[in-house]
XYZ file of C-alpha atoms in Angstrom:
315
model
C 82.757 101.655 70.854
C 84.356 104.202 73.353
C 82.547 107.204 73.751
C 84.630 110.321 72.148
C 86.327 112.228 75.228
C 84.268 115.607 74.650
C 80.715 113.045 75.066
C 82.724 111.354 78.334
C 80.983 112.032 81.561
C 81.942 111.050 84.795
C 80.254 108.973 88.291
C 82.951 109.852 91.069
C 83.442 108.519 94.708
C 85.408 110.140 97.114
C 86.863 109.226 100.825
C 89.668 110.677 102.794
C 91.317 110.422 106.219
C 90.812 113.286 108.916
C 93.697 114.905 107.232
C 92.267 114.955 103.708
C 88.937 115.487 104.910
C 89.008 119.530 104.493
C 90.224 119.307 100.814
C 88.016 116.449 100.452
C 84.755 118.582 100.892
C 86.420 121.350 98.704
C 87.049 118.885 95.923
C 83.559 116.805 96.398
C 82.333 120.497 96.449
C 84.274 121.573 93.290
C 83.528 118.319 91.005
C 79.949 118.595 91.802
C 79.580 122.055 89.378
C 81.670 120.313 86.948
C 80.203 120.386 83.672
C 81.270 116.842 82.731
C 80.347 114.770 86.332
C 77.003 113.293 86.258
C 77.019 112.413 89.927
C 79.831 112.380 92.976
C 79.178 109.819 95.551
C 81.167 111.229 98.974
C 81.835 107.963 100.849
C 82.730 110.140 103.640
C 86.041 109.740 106.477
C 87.891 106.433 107.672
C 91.041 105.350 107.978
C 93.465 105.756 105.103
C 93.590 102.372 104.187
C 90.034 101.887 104.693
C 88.671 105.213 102.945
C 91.131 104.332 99.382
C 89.358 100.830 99.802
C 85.936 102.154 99.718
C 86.884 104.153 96.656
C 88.912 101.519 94.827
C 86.171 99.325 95.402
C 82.828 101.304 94.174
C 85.441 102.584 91.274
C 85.845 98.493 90.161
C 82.543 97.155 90.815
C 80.518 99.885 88.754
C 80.186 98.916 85.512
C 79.580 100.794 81.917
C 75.913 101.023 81.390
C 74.529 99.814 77.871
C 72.173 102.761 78.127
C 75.004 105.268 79.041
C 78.205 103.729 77.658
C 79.581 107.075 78.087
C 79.479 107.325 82.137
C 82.608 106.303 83.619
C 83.510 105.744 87.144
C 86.262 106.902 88.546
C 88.055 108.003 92.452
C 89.356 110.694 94.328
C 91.219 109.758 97.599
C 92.522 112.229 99.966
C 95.003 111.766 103.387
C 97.849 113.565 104.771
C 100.366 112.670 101.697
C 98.325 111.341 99.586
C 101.047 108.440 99.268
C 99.092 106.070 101.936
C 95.630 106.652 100.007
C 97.590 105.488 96.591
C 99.294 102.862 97.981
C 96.191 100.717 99.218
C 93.703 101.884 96.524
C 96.462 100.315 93.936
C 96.019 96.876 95.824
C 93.012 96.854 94.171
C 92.916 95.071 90.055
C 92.001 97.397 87.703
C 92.660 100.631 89.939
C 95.099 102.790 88.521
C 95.706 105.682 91.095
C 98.284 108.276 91.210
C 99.537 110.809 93.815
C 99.359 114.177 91.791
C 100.748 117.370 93.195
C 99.980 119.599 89.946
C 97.908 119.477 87.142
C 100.791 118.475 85.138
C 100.852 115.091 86.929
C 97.546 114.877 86.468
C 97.340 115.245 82.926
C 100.506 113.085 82.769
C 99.386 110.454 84.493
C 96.050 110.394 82.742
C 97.519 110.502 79.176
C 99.913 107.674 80.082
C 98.498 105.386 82.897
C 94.821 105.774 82.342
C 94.631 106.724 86.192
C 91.098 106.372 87.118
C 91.577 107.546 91.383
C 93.044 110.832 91.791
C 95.329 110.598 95.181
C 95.849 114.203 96.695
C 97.614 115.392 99.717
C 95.361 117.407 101.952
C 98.370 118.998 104.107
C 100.208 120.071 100.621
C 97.756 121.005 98.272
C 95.783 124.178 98.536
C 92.144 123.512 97.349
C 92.510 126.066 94.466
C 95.432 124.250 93.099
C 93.121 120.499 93.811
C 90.390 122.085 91.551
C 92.872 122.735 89.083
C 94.507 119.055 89.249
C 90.792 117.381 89.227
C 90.209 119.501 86.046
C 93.272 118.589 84.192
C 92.645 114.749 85.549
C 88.774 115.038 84.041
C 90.273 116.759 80.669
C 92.878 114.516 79.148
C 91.869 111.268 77.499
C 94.679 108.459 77.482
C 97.315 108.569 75.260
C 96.357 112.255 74.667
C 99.197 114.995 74.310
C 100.125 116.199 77.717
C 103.385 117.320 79.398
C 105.284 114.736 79.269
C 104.899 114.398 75.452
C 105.782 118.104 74.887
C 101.953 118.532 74.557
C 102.073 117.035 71.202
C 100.863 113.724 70.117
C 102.861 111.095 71.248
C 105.013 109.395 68.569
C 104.052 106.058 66.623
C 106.330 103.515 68.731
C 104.673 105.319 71.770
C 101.256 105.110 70.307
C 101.476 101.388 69.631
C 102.253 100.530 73.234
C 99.411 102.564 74.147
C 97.744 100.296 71.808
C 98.736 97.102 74.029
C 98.951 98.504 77.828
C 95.644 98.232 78.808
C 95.155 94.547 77.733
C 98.358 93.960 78.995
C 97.670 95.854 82.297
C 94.670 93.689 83.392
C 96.111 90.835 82.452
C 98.366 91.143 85.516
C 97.036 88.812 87.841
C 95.559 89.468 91.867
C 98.285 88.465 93.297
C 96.102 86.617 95.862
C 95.541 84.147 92.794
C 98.486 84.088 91.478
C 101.189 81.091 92.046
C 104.047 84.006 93.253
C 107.261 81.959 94.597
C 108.248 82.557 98.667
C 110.759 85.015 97.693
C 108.943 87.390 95.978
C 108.223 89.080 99.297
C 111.126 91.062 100.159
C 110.424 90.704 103.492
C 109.226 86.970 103.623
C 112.571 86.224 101.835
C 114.801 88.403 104.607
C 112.991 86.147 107.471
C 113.912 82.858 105.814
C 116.284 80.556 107.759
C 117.098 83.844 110.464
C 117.472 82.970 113.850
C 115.462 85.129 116.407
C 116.655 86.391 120.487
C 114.427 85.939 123.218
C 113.609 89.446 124.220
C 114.402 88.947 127.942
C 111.886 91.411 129.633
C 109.144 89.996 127.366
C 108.061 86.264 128.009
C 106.983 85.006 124.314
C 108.863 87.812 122.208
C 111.510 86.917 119.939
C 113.314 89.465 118.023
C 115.925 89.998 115.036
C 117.758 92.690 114.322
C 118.869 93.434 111.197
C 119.849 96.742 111.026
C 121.860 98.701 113.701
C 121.162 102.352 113.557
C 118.522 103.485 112.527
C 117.368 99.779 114.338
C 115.231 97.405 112.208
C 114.021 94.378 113.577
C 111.734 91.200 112.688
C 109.804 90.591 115.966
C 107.777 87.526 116.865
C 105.314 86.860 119.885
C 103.109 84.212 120.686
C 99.791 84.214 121.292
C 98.775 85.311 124.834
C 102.115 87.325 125.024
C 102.132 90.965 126.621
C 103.986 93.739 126.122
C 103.973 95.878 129.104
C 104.185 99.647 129.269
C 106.608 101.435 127.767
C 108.856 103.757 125.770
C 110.972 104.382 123.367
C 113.690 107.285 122.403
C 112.163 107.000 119.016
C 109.587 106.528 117.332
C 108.620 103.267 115.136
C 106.760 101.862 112.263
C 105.852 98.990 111.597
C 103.794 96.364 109.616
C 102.158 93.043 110.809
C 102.886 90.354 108.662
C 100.556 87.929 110.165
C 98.950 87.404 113.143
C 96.799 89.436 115.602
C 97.524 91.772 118.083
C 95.636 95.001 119.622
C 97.828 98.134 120.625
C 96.576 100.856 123.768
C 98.374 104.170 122.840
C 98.002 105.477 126.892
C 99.785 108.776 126.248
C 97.024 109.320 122.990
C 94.375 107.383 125.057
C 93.674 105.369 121.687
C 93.933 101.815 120.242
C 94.531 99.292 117.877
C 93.540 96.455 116.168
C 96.063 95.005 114.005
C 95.841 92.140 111.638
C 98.091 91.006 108.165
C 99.451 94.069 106.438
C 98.481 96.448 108.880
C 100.559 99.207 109.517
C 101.067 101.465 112.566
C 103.167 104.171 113.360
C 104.519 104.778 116.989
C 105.783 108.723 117.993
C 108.982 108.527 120.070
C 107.995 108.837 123.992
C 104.065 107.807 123.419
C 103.564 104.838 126.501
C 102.293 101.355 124.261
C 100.929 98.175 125.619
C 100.440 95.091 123.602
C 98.202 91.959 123.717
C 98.613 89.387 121.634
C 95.576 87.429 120.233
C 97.873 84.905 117.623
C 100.669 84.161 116.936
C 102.024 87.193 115.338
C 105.210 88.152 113.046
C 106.335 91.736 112.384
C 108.554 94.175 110.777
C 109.445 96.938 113.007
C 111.927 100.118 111.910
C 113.096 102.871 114.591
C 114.080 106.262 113.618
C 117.433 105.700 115.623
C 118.785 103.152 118.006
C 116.558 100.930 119.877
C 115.653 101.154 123.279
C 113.177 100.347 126.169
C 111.797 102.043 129.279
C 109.332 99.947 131.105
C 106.529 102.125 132.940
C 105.005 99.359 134.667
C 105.888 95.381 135.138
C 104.393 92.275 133.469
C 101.316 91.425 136.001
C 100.244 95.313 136.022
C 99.988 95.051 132.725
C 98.013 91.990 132.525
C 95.666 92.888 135.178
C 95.152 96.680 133.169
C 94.465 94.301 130.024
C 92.145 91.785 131.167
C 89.999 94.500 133.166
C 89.613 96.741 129.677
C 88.791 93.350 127.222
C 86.477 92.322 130.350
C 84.582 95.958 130.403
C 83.858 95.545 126.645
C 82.857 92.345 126.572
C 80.656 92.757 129.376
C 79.366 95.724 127.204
């Protein structure tokens, strides 16, 4: 049997990105003199992507104790937005996490989604007003009056979906097992049949545009390509669909290492150079028109490459 919401106590991990970290302490910091959390488990700073993973993954693989079937486990995630957090932690089955900018949402959310990771934004939300959202998140029991239901209980055709959701909810298959058709990836689906440019500067690069302004573009290189130094007017996301490829920001001074579903965002005027370890697919979206300014020519940029992947592995 459930354990009655006032008896409910709470094991809680937390992670966050160097933006979220400051309102991740104050949370961590807050939740610890809570009344109703047993424990808080801080899981510490990472990536975005890699700190909602750490959460969404300690949230799933604790399970309810026989001897305290009243402990539940649940996640805070903090980054910039707190959109990226949400978005990965949610690619996780049986992770129900929300974005939640008042303790409205919070409630809300609880009351109607069972969320069980608390997303937060550390640039938008003051601590005082986190503390407040973390209470409201730790207070309300699903299917419990809240906002959205005028704070009165919800009405009997809302009450028996309640009854079904959660069944129904986890019955929703990892879509990594699933038998999901070709075209269920928008972007799979926009790729199919499309027929690519050589990009002229860069031996091995194919490319597809498919919007204009603001330029989008499916991009292909094969493995071994380079991308030399260079620059754009604007700045660029984009995601790898498959494939590997490492990225030297030399205006930041940073890298990265990019695999399937990674995601990196480029500022306009930051110098890139690219190696490519597979062959690699991607979707790539401008802020405006697309352009290139070379800073340096194909063998310079080979010769900067191997000399750096030569250094570490001699390391």
């Amino acid at each position: 049997m459930a354990a009655a919401a006032a008896d409910r106590r709470f094991k809680i991990f937390a992670a966050a990105d160097a933006f979220g970290q400051p309102l991740k302490d104050a949370v961590v910091a807050h939740l610890r003199a809570h009344p109703s959390v047993a424990d808080v488990v801080d899981l510490g700073v990472d990536k975005y992507y890699a700190a909602a993973a750490a959460v969404a993954r300690s949230v799933i693989a604790t399970p309810t104790s026989s001897s305290d079937p009243a402990l539940e486990a649940r996640g805070v995630v903090v980054c910039g937005t707190g959109a990226g957090v949400a978005i990965f932690a949610n690619k996780y089955p049986g992770v129900y996490a929300t974005h939640c900018a008042t303790a409205a949402d919070a409630a809300n959310t609880r009351s109607i989604n069972a969320c069980n990771v608390l997303a937060l934004s550390g640039l938008a939300t003051p601590p005082d007003a986190a503390a407040a959202i973390a209470d409201a998140w730790l207070a309300t029991p699903f299917r419990a009056p809240c906002p959205a239901s005028g704070d009165a209980p919800w009405p009997d055709d809302i009450q028996r979906f309640f009854d079904s959701a959660p069944a129904e909810m986890a019955a929703i298959p990892d879509i990594s097992s699933a038998s999901v058709p070709d075209s269920a990836c928008a972007i799979c689906c926009l790729r199919k049949g499309m027929e690519f440019e050589p990009v002229g500067i860069m031996p091995g690069g194919e490319m597809r545009i498919v919007r204009e302004s603001p330029t989008s573009a499916y991009v292909r290189f094969k493995a071994g390509s380079v991308e030399p130094a260079h620059h754009h007017t604007f700045g660029h996301d984009l995601v790898v669909i498959s494939g590997k490829k490492k990225v030297w920001n030399l205006t930041k001074k940073e890298s990265y290492d990019l695999v399937d579903g990674d995601f990196l965002f480029t500022p306009a005027g930051d110098v890139h150079r690219v190696k490519y370890f597979e062959d690699t697919e991607f979707f790539i979206r401008w802020d405006g028109h697309w352009d290139i300014f070379l800073d340096e020519d194909l063998e310079a940029a080979r010769s900067a490459i191997d000399a750096e992947l030569g250094a570490a592995t001699a390391k």
